[in-house]
CSV table of N, CA and C in Angstrom, one decimal:
chain,number,residue,atom,x,y,z
Z,1,MET,N,14.1,-41.3,6.8
Z,1,MET,CA,15.2,-42.0,6.2
Z,1,MET,C,15.2,-43.4,6.7
Z,2,ARG,N,15.3,-44.4,5.9
Z,2,ARG,CA,15.4,-45.8,6.3
Z,2,ARG,C,16.9,-46.2,6.3
Z,3,GLU,N,17.1,-47.2,7.3
Z,3,GLU,CA,18.4,-47.8,7.3
Z,3,GLU,C,18.5,-49.0,6.6
Z,4,LEU,N,19.7,-49.2,6.0
Z,4,LEU,CA,20.0,-50.5,5.1
Z,4,LEU,C,19.9,-51.7,5.9
Z,5,PRO,N,19.4,-52.9,5.4
Z,5,PRO,CA,19.5,-54.1,6.1
Z,5,PRO,C,20.9,-54.3,6.5
Z,6,ASP,N,21.1,-55.3,7.4
Z,6,ASP,CA,22.5,-55.7,7.7
Z,6,ASP,C,23.3,-56.5,6.7
Z,7,ASP,N,22.6,-57.1,5.8
Z,7,ASP,CA,23.3,-57.8,4.7
Z,7,ASP,C,22.9,-57.1,3.4
Z,8,ASP,N,23.7,-57.6,2.3
Z,8,ASP,CA,23.5,-56.9,0.9
Z,8,ASP,C,22.5,-57.8,0.0
Z,9,SER,N,22.2,-58.9,0.6
Z,9,SER,CA,21.4,-60.0,-0.3
Z,9,SER,C,20.1,-59.2,-1.1
Z,10,TRP,N,19.6,-58.3,-0.6
Z,10,TRP,CA,18.5,-57.6,-1.3
Z,10,TRP,C,19.2,-56.9,-2.7
Z,11,THR,N,20.3,-56.4,-2.5
Z,11,THR,CA,20.9,-55.7,-3.7
Z,11,THR,C,21.2,-56.7,-4.7
Z,12,ILE,N,21.7,-58.0,-4.4
Z,12,ILE,CA,21.9,-59.2,-5.3
Z,12,ILE,C,20.7,-59.4,-5.9
Z,13,ASP,N,19.5,-59.6,-5.3
Z,13,ASP,CA,18.4,-60.0,-5.8
Z,13,ASP,C,17.8,-59.0,-6.7
Z,14,ARG,N,18.0,-57.8,-6.4
Z,14,ARG,CA,17.5,-56.5,-7.3
Z,14,ARG,C,18.4,-56.5,-8.6
Z,15,GLN,N,19.7,-56.8,-8.6
Z,15,GLN,CA,20.5,-56.9,-9.8
Z,15,GLN,C,20.2,-58.0,-10.6
Z,16,ARG,N,20.0,-59.1,-10.2
Z,16,ARG,CA,19.5,-60.4,-10.9
Z,16,ARG,C,18.3,-59.9,-11.5
Z,17,GLY,N,17.3,-59.4,-10.8
Z,17,GLY,CA,16.0,-59.0,-11.5
Z,17,GLY,C,16.2,-58.0,-12.7
Z,18,MET,N,17.1,-56.9,-12.5
Z,18,MET,CA,17.4,-56.2,-13.6
Z,18,MET,C,18.1,-56.9,-14.9
Z,19,GLY,N,18.9,-57.8,-14.5
Z,19,GLY,CA,19.6,-58.6,-15.6
Z,19,GLY,C,18.5,-59.5,-16.3
Z,20,GLU,N,17.6,-60.1,-15.6
Z,20,GLU,CA,16.6,-60.8,-16.2
Z,20,GLU,C,15.6,-60.0,-17.1
Z,21,ARG,N,15.5,-58.7,-16.7
Z,21,ARG,CA,14.3,-57.8,-17.5
Z,21,ARG,C,15.3,-57.4,-18.8
Z,22,VAL,N,16.6,-57.2,-18.6
Z,22,VAL,CA,17.4,-56.9,-19.8
Z,22,VAL,C,17.2,-58.1,-20.8
Z,23,ARG,N,17.5,-59.4,-20.4
Z,23,ARG,CA,17.6,-60.5,-21.3
Z,23,ARG,C,16.1,-60.7,-21.7
Z,24,ALA,N,15.1,-60.7,-21.1
Z,24,ALA,CA,13.7,-60.7,-21.4
Z,24,ALA,C,13.3,-59.8,-22.6
Z,25,THR,N,13.7,-58.5,-22.3
Z,25,THR,CA,13.4,-57.5,-23.2
Z,25,THR,C,14.1,-57.7,-24.5
Z,26,ARG,N,15.4,-58.1,-24.5
Z,26,ARG,CA,16.1,-58.3,-25.7
Z,26,ARG,C,15.5,-59.7,-26.4
Z,27,ARG,N,15.2,-60.6,-25.8
Z,27,ARG,CA,14.7,-62.0,-26.4
Z,27,ARG,C,13.2,-61.5,-27.0
Z,28,ALA,N,12.5,-60.7,-26.3
Z,28,ALA,CA,11.1,-60.4,-26.8
Z,28,ALA,C,11.2,-59.7,-28.1
Z,29,GLN,N,12.3,-59.0,-28.4
Z,29,GLN,CA,12.5,-58.3,-29.6
Z,29,GLN,C,13.4,-59.2,-30.7
Z,30,ASN,N,13.6,-60.5,-30.2
Z,30,ASN,CA,14.3,-61.3,-31.0
Z,30,ASN,C,15.6,-60.8,-31.6
Z,31,LEU,N,16.3,-60.2,-30.4
Z,31,LEU,CA,17.6,-59.8,-30.7
Z,31,LEU,C,18.7,-60.7,-30.1
Z,32,THR,N,19.7,-60.9,-30.7
Z,32,THR,CA,20.9,-61.6,-30.1
Z,32,THR,C,21.8,-60.7,-29.1
Z,33,GLN,N,22.5,-61.3,-28.3
Z,33,GLN,CA,23.5,-60.7,-27.5
Z,33,GLN,C,24.4,-59.9,-28.4
Z,34,GLU,N,24.9,-60.5,-29.4
Z,34,GLU,CA,25.8,-59.8,-30.5
Z,34,GLU,C,25.2,-58.5,-30.9
Z,35,GLN,N,24.0,-58.5,-31.4
Z,35,GLN,CA,23.3,-57.4,-32.0
Z,35,GLN,C,23.3,-56.2,-30.9
Z,36,VAL,N,22.9,-56.7,-29.6
Z,36,VAL,CA,22.6,-55.6,-28.6
Z,36,VAL,C,24.2,-55.0,-28.2
Z,37,PHE,N,25.1,-55.8,-27.9
Z,37,PHE,CA,26.5,-55.3,-27.4
Z,37,PHE,C,27.0,-54.5,-28.6
Z,38,LEU,N,26.9,-54.9,-29.9
Z,38,LEU,CA,27.5,-54.1,-30.9
Z,38,LEU,C,26.8,-52.7,-31.0
Z,39,ALA,N,25.4,-52.6,-31.0
Z,39,ALA,CA,24.7,-51.5,-31.1
Z,39,ALA,C,25.0,-50.7,-29.8
Z,40,ALA,N,25.0,-51.3,-28.7
Z,40,ALA,CA,25.3,-50.4,-27.4
Z,40,ALA,C,26.7,-50.0,-27.3
Z,41,ARG,N,27.6,-50.6,-28.1
Z,41,ARG,CA,29.2,-50.3,-28.1
Z,41,ARG,C,29.6,-50.7,-26.7
Z,42,VAL,N,29.2,-51.8,-26.3
Z,42,VAL,CA,29.9,-52.4,-25.0
Z,42,VAL,C,30.5,-53.7,-25.4
Z,43,ASP,N,31.2,-54.3,-24.6
Z,43,ASP,CA,31.8,-55.6,-24.8
Z,43,ASP,C,30.9,-56.7,-24.7
Z,44,ARG,N,31.1,-57.8,-25.3
Z,44,ARG,CA,30.2,-59.0,-25.2
Z,44,ARG,C,30.1,-59.3,-23.7
Z,45,TYR,N,31.5,-59.3,-23.0
Z,45,TYR,CA,31.3,-59.8,-21.6
Z,45,TYR,C,30.5,-58.9,-20.8
Z,46,THR,N,30.6,-57.5,-21.0
Z,46,THR,CA,29.6,-56.7,-20.2
Z,46,THR,C,28.2,-57.0,-20.5
Z,47,LEU,N,27.8,-57.2,-21.5
Z,47,LEU,CA,26.4,-57.6,-21.8
Z,47,LEU,C,26.0,-58.9,-21.0
Z,48,GLN,N,27.0,-59.7,-21.0
Z,48,GLN,CA,26.6,-61.2,-20.3
Z,48,GLN,C,26.5,-60.9,-18.8
Z,49,ARG,N,27.5,-60.1,-18.3
Z,49,ARG,CA,27.5,-59.7,-16.9
Z,49,ARG,C,26.1,-58.9,-16.5
Z,50,VAL,N,25.8,-58.0,-17.3
Z,50,VAL,CA,24.5,-57.3,-17.1
Z,50,VAL,C,23.4,-58.4,-17.0
Z,51,GLU,N,23.3,-59.2,-17.9
Z,51,GLU,CA,22.1,-60.2,-18.0
Z,51,GLU,C,22.2,-61.3,-16.9
Z,52,ALA,N,23.4,-61.4,-16.3
Z,52,ALA,CA,23.6,-62.3,-15.2
Z,52,ALA,C,23.4,-61.6,-13.9
Z,53,GLY,N,23.2,-60.4,-13.9
Z,53,GLY,CA,22.8,-59.5,-12.6
Z,53,GLY,C,24.1,-59.2,-11.9
Z,54,GLU,N,25.2,-59.1,-12.7
Z,54,GLU,CA,26.3,-58.6,-11.9
Z,54,GLU,C,26.4,-57.0,-12.0
Z,55,ASP,N,27.2,-56.4,-11.2
Z,55,ASP,CA,27.5,-55.0,-11.1
Z,55,ASP,C,27.7,-54.4,-12.6
Z,56,ALA,N,27.1,-53.3,-12.9
Z,56,ALA,CA,27.4,-52.8,-14.1
Z,56,ALA,C,27.2,-51.2,-14.0
Z,57,ARG,N,27.9,-50.4,-14.7
Z,57,ARG,CA,27.9,-48.9,-14.7
Z,57,ARG,C,26.6,-48.4,-15.1
Z,58,MET,N,26.2,-47.2,-14.6
Z,58,MET,CA,24.8,-46.7,-15.1
Z,58,MET,C,24.9,-46.3,-16.6
Z,59,SER,N,26.0,-45.9,-17.1
Z,59,SER,CA,26.2,-45.6,-18.5
Z,59,SER,C,25.8,-46.8,-19.4
Z,60,THR,N,26.2,-48.1,-18.9
Z,60,THR,CA,26.1,-49.3,-19.5
Z,60,THR,C,24.6,-49.7,-19.6
Z,61,PHE,N,23.9,-49.5,-18.7
Z,61,PHE,CA,22.4,-49.5,-18.5
Z,61,PHE,C,21.7,-48.6,-19.5
Z,62,LEU,N,22.1,-47.3,-19.4
Z,62,LEU,CA,21.5,-46.4,-20.4
Z,62,LEU,C,21.9,-46.7,-21.9
Z,63,ARG,N,22.8,-47.1,-22.1
Z,63,ARG,CA,23.3,-47.5,-23.5
Z,63,ARG,C,22.3,-48.8,-24.0
Z,64,ILE,N,22.1,-49.7,-23.0
Z,64,ILE,CA,21.3,-51.0,-23.4
Z,64,ILE,C,19.9,-50.5,-23.5
Z,65,ALA,N,19.4,-49.7,-22.6
Z,65,ALA,CA,18.0,-49.2,-22.6
Z,65,ALA,C,17.7,-48.6,-23.8
Z,66,TRP,N,18.7,-47.6,-24.4
Z,66,TRP,CA,18.6,-47.0,-25.6
Z,66,TRP,C,18.4,-47.7,-26.7
Z,67,VAL,N,19.3,-48.8,-26.9
Z,67,VAL,CA,19.3,-49.8,-27.9
Z,67,VAL,C,18.1,-50.5,-27.9
Z,68,LEU,N,17.5,-51.0,-26.8
Z,68,LEU,CA,16.4,-51.7,-26.6
Z,68,LEU,C,15.1,-50.9,-26.9
Z,69,GLY,N,15.2,-49.5,-26.9
Z,69,GLY,CA,14.1,-48.8,-27.1
Z,69,GLY,C,13.1,-48.8,-25.7
Z,70,VAL,N,13.8,-48.9,-24.6
Z,70,VAL,CA,13.0,-48.8,-23.4
Z,70,VAL,C,13.3,-47.7,-22.4
Z,71,ASP,N,12.6,-47.2,-21.5
Z,71,ASP,CA,13.1,-46.4,-20.5
Z,71,ASP,C,14.0,-47.1,-19.6
Z,72,LEU,N,15.0,-46.6,-19.0
Z,72,LEU,CA,15.9,-47.1,-18.1
Z,72,LEU,C,15.0,-47.6,-16.8
Z,73,ALA,N,14.0,-47.0,-16.5
Z,73,ALA,CA,13.1,-47.3,-15.3
Z,73,ALA,C,12.5,-48.7,-15.6
Z,74,ASP,N,12.2,-49.0,-16.9
Z,74,ASP,CA,11.6,-50.3,-17.1
Z,74,ASP,C,12.5,-51.5,-16.8
Z,75,LEU,N,13.8,-51.2,-16.9
Z,75,LEU,CA,14.7,-52.2,-16.6
Z,75,LEU,C,15.1,-52.3,-15.3
Z,76,VAL,N,15.0,-51.1,-14.5
Z,76,VAL,CA,15.4,-51.1,-13.2
Z,76,VAL,C,14.2,-51.6,-12.0
Z,77,ARG,N,12.9,-51.1,-12.6
Z,77,ARG,CA,11.9,-51.1,-11.6
Z,77,ARG,C,11.6,-52.6,-11.2
Z,78,GLU,N,11.5,-52.8,-10.0
Z,78,GLU,CA,11.3,-54.1,-9.4
Z,78,GLU,C,9.8,-54.5,-9.6
Z,79,GLU,N,9.5,-55.7,-9.9
Z,79,GLU,CA,8.1,-56.2,-10.1
Z,79,GLU,C,7.5,-56.5,-8.6
Z,80,PRO,N,6.4,-55.9,-8.3
Z,80,PRO,CA,5.9,-56.2,-7.0
Z,80,PRO,C,5.4,-57.7,-7.1
Z,81,ARG,N,5.8,-58.3,-5.8
Z,81,ARG,CA,5.3,-59.6,-5.6
Z,81,ARG,C,3.9,-59.6,-5.0
Z,82,PRO,N,3.0,-60.5,-5.5
Z,82,PRO,CA,1.6,-60.4,-5.0
Z,82,PRO,C,1.5,-60.5,-3.6
Z,83,GLY,N,0.7,-59.7,-3.0
Z,83,GLY,CA,0.5,-59.6,-1.6
Z,83,GLY,C,1.7,-59.2,-0.7
Z,84,ALA,N,2.8,-58.7,-1.4
Z,84,ALA,CA,4.0,-58.4,-0.5
Z,84,ALA,C,3.9,-57.0,0.1
Z,85,GLY,N,3.1,-56.2,-0.5
Z,85,GLY,CA,3.0,-54.7,0.0
Z,85,GLY,C,4.5,-54.1,-0.1
Z,86,ASP,N,4.8,-53.7,1.3
Z,86,ASP,CA,6.0,-53.0,1.4
Z,86,ASP,C,7.1,-53.9,1.7
Z,87,ALA,N,6.8,-55.1,1.8
Z,87,ALA,CA,7.8,-56.2,2.2
Z,87,ALA,C,9.0,-56.2,1.2
Z,88,ASN,N,8.8,-55.8,-0.1
Z,88,ASN,CA,9.7,-55.8,-1.1
Z,88,ASN,C,10.8,-54.8,-0.9
Z,89,ARG,N,10.6,-53.9,0.0
Z,89,ARG,CA,11.6,-52.7,0.1
Z,89,ARG,C,12.3,-53.0,1.4
Z,90,PRO,N,13.6,-52.9,1.2
Z,90,PRO,CA,14.5,-53.1,2.3
Z,90,PRO,C,14.3,-52.1,3.3
Z,91,GLY,N,14.4,-52.7,4.7
Z,91,GLY,CA,14.2,-51.9,5.8
Z,91,GLY,C,12.7,-51.8,6.3
Z,92,GLN,N,11.9,-52.5,5.5
Z,92,GLN,CA,10.5,-52.4,5.9
Z,92,GLN,C,10.1,-53.6,6.8
């Protein structure tokens, strides 16, 4: 078992990455925020917060992934940085 780093900056970075992937996926499908939040049955503000990388419920991510037609893992998965190896993982 790994220990968590002393600060939570890594979680903020990961949340921002998730928000960026939601936004990029939405834009790649030429969808507006309005189309997505209405189809996902979430508030406009909720979708804006998700795309900004702020805290969101798992059910919100599941709804957005469903509407975008992607696996939740595709939105959550962190992109490896070239040459970083395990350095992307906290506690490494």
